[in-house]
C-alpha positions as a Python dict, from the first residue, in 0.01 Angstrom:
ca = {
    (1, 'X'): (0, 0, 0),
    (2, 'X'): (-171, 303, -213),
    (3, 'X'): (-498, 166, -357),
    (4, 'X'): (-468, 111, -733),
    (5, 'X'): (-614, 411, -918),
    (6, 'X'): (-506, 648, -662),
    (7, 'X'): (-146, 795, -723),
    (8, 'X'): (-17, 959, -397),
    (9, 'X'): (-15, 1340, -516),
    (10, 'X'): (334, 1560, -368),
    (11, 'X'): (354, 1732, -122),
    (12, 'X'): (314, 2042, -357),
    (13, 'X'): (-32, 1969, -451),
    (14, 'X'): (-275, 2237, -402),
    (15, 'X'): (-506, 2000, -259),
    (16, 'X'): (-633, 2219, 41),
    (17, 'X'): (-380, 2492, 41),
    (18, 'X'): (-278, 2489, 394),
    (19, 'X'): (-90, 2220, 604),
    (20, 'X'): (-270, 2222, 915),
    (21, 'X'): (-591, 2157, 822),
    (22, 'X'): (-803, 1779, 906),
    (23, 'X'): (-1061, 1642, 696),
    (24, 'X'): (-1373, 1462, 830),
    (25, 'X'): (-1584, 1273, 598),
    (26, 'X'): (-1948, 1169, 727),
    (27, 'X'): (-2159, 951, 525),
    (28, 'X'): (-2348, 653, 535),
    (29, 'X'): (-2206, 313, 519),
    (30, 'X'): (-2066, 307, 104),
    (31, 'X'): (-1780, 526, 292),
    (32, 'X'): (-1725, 224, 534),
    (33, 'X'): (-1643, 6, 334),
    (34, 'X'): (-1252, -152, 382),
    (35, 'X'): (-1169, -154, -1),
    (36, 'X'): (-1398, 169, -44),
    (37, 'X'): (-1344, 532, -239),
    (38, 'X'): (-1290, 643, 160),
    (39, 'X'): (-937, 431, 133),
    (40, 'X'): (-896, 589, -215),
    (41, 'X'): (-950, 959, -97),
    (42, 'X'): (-696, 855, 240),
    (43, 'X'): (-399, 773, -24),
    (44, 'X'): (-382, 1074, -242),
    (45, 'X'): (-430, 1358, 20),
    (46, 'X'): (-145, 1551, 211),
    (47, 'X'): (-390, 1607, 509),
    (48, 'X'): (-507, 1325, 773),
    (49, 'X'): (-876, 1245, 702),
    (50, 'X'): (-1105, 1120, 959),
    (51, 'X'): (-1385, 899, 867),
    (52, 'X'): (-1658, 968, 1098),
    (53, 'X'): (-1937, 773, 856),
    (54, 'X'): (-2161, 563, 1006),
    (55, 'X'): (-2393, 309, 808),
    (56, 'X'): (-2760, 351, 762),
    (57, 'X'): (-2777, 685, 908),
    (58, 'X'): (-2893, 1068, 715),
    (59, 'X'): (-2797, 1430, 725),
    (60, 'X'): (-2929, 1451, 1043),
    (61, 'X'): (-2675, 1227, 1186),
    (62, 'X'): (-2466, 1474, 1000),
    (63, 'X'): (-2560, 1761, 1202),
    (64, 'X'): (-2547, 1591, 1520),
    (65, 'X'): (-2164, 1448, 1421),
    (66, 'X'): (-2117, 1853, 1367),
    (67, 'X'): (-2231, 1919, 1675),
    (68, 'X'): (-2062, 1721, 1918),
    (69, 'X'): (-1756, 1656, 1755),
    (70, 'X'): (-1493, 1847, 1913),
    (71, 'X'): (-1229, 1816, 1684),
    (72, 'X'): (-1369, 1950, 1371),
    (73, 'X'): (-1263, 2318, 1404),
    (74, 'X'): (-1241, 2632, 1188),
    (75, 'X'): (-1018, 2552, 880),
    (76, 'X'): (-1109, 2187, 855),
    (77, 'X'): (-1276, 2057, 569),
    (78, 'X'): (-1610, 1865, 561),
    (79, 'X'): (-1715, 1635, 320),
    (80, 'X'): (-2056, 1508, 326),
    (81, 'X'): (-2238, 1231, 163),
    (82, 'X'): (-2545, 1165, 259),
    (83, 'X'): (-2715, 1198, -36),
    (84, 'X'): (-2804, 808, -106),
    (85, 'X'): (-2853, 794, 217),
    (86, 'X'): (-3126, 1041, 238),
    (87, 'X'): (-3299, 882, -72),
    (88, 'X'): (-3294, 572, 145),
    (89, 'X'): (-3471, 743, 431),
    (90, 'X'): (-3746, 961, 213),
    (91, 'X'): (-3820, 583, 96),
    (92, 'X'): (-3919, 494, 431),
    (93, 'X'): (-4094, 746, 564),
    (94, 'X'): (-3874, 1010, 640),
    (95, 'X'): (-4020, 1352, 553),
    (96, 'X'): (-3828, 1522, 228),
    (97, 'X'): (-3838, 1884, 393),
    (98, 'X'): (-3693, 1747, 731),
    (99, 'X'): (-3361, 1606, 578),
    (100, 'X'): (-3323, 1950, 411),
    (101, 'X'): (-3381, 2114, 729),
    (102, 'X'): (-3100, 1946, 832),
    (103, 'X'): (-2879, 1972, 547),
    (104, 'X'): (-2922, 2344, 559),
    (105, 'X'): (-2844, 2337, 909),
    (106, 'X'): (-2513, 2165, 853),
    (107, 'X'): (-2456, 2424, 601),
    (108, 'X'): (-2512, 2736, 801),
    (109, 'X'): (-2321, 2590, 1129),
    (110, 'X'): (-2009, 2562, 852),
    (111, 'X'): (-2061, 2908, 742),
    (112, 'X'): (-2074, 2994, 1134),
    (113, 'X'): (-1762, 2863, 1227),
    (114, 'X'): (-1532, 2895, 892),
    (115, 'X'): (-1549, 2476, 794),
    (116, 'X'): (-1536, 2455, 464),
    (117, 'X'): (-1779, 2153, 278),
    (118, 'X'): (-1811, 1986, -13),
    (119, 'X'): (-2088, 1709, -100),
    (120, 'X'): (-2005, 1367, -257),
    (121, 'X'): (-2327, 1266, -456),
    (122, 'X'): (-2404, 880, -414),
    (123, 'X'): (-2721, 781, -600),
    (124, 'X'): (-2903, 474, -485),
    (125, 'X'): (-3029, 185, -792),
    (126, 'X'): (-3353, 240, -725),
    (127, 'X'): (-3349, 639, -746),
    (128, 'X'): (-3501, 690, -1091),
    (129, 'X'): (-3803, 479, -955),
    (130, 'X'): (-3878, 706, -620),
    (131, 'X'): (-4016, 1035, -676),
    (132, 'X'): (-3937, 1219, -302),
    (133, 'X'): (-3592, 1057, -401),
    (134, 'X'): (-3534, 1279, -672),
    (135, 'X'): (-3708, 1551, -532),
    (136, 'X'): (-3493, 1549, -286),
    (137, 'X'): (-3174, 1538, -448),
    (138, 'X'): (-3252, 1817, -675),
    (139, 'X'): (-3387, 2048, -424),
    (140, 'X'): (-3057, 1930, -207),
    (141, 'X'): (-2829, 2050, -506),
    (142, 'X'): (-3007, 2343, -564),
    (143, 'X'): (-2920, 2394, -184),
    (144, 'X'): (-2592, 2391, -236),
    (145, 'X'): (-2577, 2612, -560),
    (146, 'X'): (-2728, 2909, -354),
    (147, 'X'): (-2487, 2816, -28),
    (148, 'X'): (-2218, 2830, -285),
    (149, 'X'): (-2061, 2506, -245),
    (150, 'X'): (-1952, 2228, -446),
    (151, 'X'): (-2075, 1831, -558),
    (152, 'X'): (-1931, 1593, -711),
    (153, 'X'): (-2230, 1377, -845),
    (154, 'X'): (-2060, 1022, -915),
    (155, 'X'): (-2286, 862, -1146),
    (156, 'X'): (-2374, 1179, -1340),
    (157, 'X'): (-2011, 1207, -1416),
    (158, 'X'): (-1924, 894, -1441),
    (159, 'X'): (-2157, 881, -1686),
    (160, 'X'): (-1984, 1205, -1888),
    (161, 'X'): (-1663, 1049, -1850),
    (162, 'X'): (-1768, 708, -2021),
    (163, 'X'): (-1986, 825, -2268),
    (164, 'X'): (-2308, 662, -2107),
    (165, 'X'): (-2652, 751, -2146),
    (166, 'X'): (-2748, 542, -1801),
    (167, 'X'): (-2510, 442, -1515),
    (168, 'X'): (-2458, 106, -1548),
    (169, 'X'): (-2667, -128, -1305),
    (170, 'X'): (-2318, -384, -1262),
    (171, 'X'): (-2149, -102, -1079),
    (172, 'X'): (-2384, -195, -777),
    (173, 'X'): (-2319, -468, -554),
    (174, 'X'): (-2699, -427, -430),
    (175, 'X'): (-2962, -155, -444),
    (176, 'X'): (-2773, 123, -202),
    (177, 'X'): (-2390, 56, -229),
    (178, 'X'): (-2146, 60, -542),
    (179, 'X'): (-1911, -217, -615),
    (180, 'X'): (-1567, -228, -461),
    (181, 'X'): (-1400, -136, -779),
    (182, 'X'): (-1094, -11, -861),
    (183, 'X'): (-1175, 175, -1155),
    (184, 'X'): (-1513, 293, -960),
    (185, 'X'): (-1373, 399, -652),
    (186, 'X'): (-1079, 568, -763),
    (187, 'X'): (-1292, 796, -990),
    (188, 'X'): (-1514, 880, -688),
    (189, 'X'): (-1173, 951, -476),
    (190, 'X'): (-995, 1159, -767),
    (191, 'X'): (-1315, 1339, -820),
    (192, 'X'): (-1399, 1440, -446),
    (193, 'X'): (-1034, 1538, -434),
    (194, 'X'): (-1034, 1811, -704),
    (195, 'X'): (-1298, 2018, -513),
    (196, 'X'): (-1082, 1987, -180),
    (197, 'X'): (-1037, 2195, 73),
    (198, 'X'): (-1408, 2321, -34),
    (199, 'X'): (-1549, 2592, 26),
    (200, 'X'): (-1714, 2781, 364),
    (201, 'X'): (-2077, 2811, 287),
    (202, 'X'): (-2212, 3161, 222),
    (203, 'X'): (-2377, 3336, 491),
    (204, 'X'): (-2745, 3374, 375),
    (205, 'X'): (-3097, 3420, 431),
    (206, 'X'): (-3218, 3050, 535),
    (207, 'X'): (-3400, 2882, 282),
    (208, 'X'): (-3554, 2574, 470),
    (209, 'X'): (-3495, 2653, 817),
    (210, 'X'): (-3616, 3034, 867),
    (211, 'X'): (-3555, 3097, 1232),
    (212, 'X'): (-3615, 2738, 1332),
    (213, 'X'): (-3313, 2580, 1543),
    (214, 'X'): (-3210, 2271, 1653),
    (215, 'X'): (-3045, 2151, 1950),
    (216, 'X'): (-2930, 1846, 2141),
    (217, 'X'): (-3108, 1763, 2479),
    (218, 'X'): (-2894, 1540, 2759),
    (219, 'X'): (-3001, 1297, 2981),
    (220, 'X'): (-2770, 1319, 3330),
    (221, 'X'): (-2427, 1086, 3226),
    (222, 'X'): (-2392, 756, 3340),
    (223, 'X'): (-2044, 673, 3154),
    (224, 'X'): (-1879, 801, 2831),
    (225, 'X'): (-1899, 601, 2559),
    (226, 'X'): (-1596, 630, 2308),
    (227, 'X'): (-1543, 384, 1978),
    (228, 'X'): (-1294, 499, 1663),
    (229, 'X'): (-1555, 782, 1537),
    (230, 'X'): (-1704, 929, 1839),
    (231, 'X'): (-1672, 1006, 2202),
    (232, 'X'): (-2043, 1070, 2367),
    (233, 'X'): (-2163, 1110, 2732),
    (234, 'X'): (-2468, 852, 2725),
    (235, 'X'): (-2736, 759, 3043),
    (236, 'X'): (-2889, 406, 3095),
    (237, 'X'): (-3223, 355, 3090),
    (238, 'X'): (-3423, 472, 3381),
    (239, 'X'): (-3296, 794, 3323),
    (240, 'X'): (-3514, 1084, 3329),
    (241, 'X'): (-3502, 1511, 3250),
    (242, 'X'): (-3685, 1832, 3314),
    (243, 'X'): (-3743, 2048, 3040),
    (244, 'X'): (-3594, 2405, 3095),
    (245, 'X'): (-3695, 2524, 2721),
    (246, 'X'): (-3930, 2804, 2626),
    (247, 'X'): (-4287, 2722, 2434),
    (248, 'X'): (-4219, 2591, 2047),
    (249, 'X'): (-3986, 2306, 2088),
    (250, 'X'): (-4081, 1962, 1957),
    (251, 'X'): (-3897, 1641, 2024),
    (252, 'X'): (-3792, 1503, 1678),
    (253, 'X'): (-3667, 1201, 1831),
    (254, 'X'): (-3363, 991, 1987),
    (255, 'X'): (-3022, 981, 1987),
    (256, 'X'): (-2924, 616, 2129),
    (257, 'X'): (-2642, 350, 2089),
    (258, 'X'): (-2816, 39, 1967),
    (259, 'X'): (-2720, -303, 2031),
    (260, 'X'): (-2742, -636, 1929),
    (261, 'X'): (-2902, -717, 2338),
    (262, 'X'): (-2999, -358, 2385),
    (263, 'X'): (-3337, -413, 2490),
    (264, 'X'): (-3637, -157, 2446),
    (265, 'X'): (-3749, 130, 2631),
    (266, 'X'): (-4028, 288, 2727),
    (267, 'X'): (-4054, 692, 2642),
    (268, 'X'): (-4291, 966, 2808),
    (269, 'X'): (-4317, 1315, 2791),
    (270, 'X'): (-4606, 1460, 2874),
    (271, 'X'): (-4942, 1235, 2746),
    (272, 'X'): (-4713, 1074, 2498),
    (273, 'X'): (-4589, 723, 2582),
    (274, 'X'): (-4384, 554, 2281),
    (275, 'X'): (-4236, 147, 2341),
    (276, 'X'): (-3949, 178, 2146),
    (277, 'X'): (-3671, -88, 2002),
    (278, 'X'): (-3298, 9, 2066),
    (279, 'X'): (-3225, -329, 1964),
    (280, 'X'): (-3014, -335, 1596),
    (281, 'X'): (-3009, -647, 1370),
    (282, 'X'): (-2722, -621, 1199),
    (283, 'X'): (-2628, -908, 1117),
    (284, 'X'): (-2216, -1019, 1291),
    (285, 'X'): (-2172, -711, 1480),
    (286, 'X'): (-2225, -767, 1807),
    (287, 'X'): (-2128, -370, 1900),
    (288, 'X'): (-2310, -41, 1955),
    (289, 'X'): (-2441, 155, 1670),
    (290, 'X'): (-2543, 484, 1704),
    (291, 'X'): (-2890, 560, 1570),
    (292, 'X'): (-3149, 848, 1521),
    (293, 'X'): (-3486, 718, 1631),
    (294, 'X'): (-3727, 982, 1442),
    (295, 'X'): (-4044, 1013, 1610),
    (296, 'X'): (-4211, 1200, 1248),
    (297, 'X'): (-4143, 839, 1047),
    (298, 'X'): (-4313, 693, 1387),
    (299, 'X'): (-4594, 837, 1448),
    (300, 'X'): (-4609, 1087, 1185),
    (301, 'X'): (-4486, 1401, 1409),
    (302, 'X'): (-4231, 1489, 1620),
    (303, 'X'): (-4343, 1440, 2033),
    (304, 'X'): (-4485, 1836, 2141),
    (305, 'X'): (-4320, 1861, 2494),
    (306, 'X'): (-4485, 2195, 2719),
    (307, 'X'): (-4201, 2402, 2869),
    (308, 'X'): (-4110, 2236, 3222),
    (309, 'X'): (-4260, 1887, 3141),
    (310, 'X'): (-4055, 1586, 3283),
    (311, 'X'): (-3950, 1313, 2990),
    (312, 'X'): (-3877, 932, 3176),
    (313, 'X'): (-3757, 657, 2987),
    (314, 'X'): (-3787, 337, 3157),
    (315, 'X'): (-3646, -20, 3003),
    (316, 'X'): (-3885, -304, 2903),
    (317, 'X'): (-3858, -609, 3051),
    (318, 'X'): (-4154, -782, 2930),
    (319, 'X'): (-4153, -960, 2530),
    (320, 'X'): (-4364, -794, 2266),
    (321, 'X'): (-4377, -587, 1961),
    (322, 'X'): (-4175, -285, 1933),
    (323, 'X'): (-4199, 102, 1739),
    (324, 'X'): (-3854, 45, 1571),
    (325, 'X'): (-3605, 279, 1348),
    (326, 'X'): (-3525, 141, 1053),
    (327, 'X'): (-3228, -108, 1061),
    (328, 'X'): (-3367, -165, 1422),
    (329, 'X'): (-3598, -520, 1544),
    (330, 'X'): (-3917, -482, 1656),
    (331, 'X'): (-4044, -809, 1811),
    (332, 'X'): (-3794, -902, 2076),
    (333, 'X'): (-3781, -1146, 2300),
    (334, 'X'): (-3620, -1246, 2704),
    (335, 'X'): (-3277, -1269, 2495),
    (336, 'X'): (-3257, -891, 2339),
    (337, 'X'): (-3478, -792, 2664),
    (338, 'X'): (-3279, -899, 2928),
    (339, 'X'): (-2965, -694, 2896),
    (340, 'X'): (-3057, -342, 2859),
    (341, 'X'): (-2751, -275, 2625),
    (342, 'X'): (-2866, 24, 2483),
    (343, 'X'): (-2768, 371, 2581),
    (344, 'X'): (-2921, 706, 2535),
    (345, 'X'): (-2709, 935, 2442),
    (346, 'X'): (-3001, 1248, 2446),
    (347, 'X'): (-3308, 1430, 2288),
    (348, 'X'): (-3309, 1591, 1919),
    (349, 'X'): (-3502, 1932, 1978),
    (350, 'X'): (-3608, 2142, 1700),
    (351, 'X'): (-3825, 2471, 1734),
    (352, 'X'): (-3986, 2576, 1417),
    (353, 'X'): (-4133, 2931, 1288),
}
């Protein structure tokens, strides 16, 4: 049944203005949730939406879902929220001008290929307490000002709508995701509705990025891995690769399925050798989850690779501590170990100015 708050709109509605038209919502895990604004959003719109959100991730997941989803084509709408997200990840040691980076490169691959976008503005309870965090936020609104494109920001109008000087702290269910409320999630839904389709980002002078790029690096396939949001071509550890890339490029880190048994692995490119976790501990979910392992909240800097250097990644086999992504374990034993569930599904490259 329609979720309460969330009155189907007709068929009339000038909701997106053209029939044929998907939307694909990525976002971090508050647009997971089963009794969510995502189910809210899903009732009142004339177009199929596909959720491609994946919990504890940032906009650089973003960009990568951008890249290799095949589906999302010229005409289709994107709507991003990453924003809480991203506060989340500046928190821990993710650099602020990084998740711009990537933000603006999410932007300018919309304006590329006609996509339009629109941002839904989560704020985490603990913003008004973290600097980057609202550095970041207002330098990532700011962003999308000059690209032209629209945000709803939920607790800023919540707050306008209610007559509140402060968003209240009960509308949280903990310090990163809103309560499952009717009144609450139906506002978000009605609100990201009214700026659908979006728009397709200006084409501009970069603001973050200059003539930096980004690009994704595979490993030779071993299978295809394929769940409900994504279909990848991923390699089991040992796999190695040959860089073919000109001077400049940097290894920002990993793309990998994670696993509850997924082991760890053992990285090298060049004089750099990383032990790293692709084991997740979420708690009951005894799947893959697809992570970014960022070398820069690592080891402070992305992994310089010279131009026709070989990268290996071997698994681990014996117990010990771990360099592990956040939501990821670090001491693992024989049972995590023994496995080798994880999969790497390739190389995040960026080359900078």
């Amino acid at each position: 049944p329609p979720a309460p708050n969330a009155q189907k709109k007709p068929k009339t509605a000038v909701i997106t203005g053209q029939g044929n038209m998907a939307i694909h919502l990525v976002g971090g895990s508050n647009s997971r949730m089963k009794e969510g604004w995502s189910r809210y959003l899903a009732d009142i719109l004339d177009e199929p939406m596909h959720n491609r959100s994946i919990g504890a991730t940032s906009s650089i997941m973003g960009a990568v879902l951008l890249d290799v989803l095949d589906d999302i084509k010229s005409g289709d709408t994107l709507i991003w929220e990453y924003a809480l997200n991203d506060s989340g990840h500046v928190r821990r040691g993710y650099p602020c001008e990084t998740l711009l980076r990537f933000i603006e490169y999410t932007l300018r691959e919309c304006a590329r290929r006609g996509i339009r976008f629109t941002a839904a503005i989560f704020t985490p309870k603990f913003h008004n307490k973290t600097p980057d965090a609202i550095t970041l936020r207002t330098r990532a609104l700011a962003l999308f000002a000059s690209y032209g494109v629209d945000a709803f920001d939920v607790n800023e109008s919540y707050c306008t709508r209610n007559n509140l000087q402060e968003f209240p702290d009960e509308l949280y269910s903990n310090p990163l995701h809103y309560v499952e409320n009717d009144d609450l999630m139906g506002f978000i839904a009605q609100g990201v509705a009214a700026l659908l389709p979006g728009k397709v980002p200006t084409d501009l002078e970069p603001i973050h990025v200059g003539s930096g790029e980004y690009r994704i690096e595979r490993f030779q396939k071993d299978e295809v891995f394929k769940n409900s949001i994504i279909s990848l071509p991923v390699a089991k550890a040992p796999t190695h690769m040959a860089f073919t890339h000109a001077e400049g490029w940097n290894v920002l880190g990993l793309l990998v399925l994670t696993h509850p048994r997924g082991g760890a692995i053992e990285f090298t490119c060049g004089d750099s050798r990383l032990e790293l976790s692709l084991t997740h501990a979420a708690k009951k979910f005894d799947k893959h989850l697809l992570k970014f392992i960022s070398f820069e909240r690592l080891l402070g800097a992305p992994v310089a690779c010279a131009p026709n250097a070989s990268v290996t990644i071997t698994p681990i086999t014996k117990p010990g501590t771990f360099l592990s992504e956040i939501g990821l374990r670090s001491d693992l034993g024989l049972p995590a170990l023994d496995a080798h569930n994880g999969l790497i599904a390739g190389m995040i490259l960026e080359r900078r100015d």
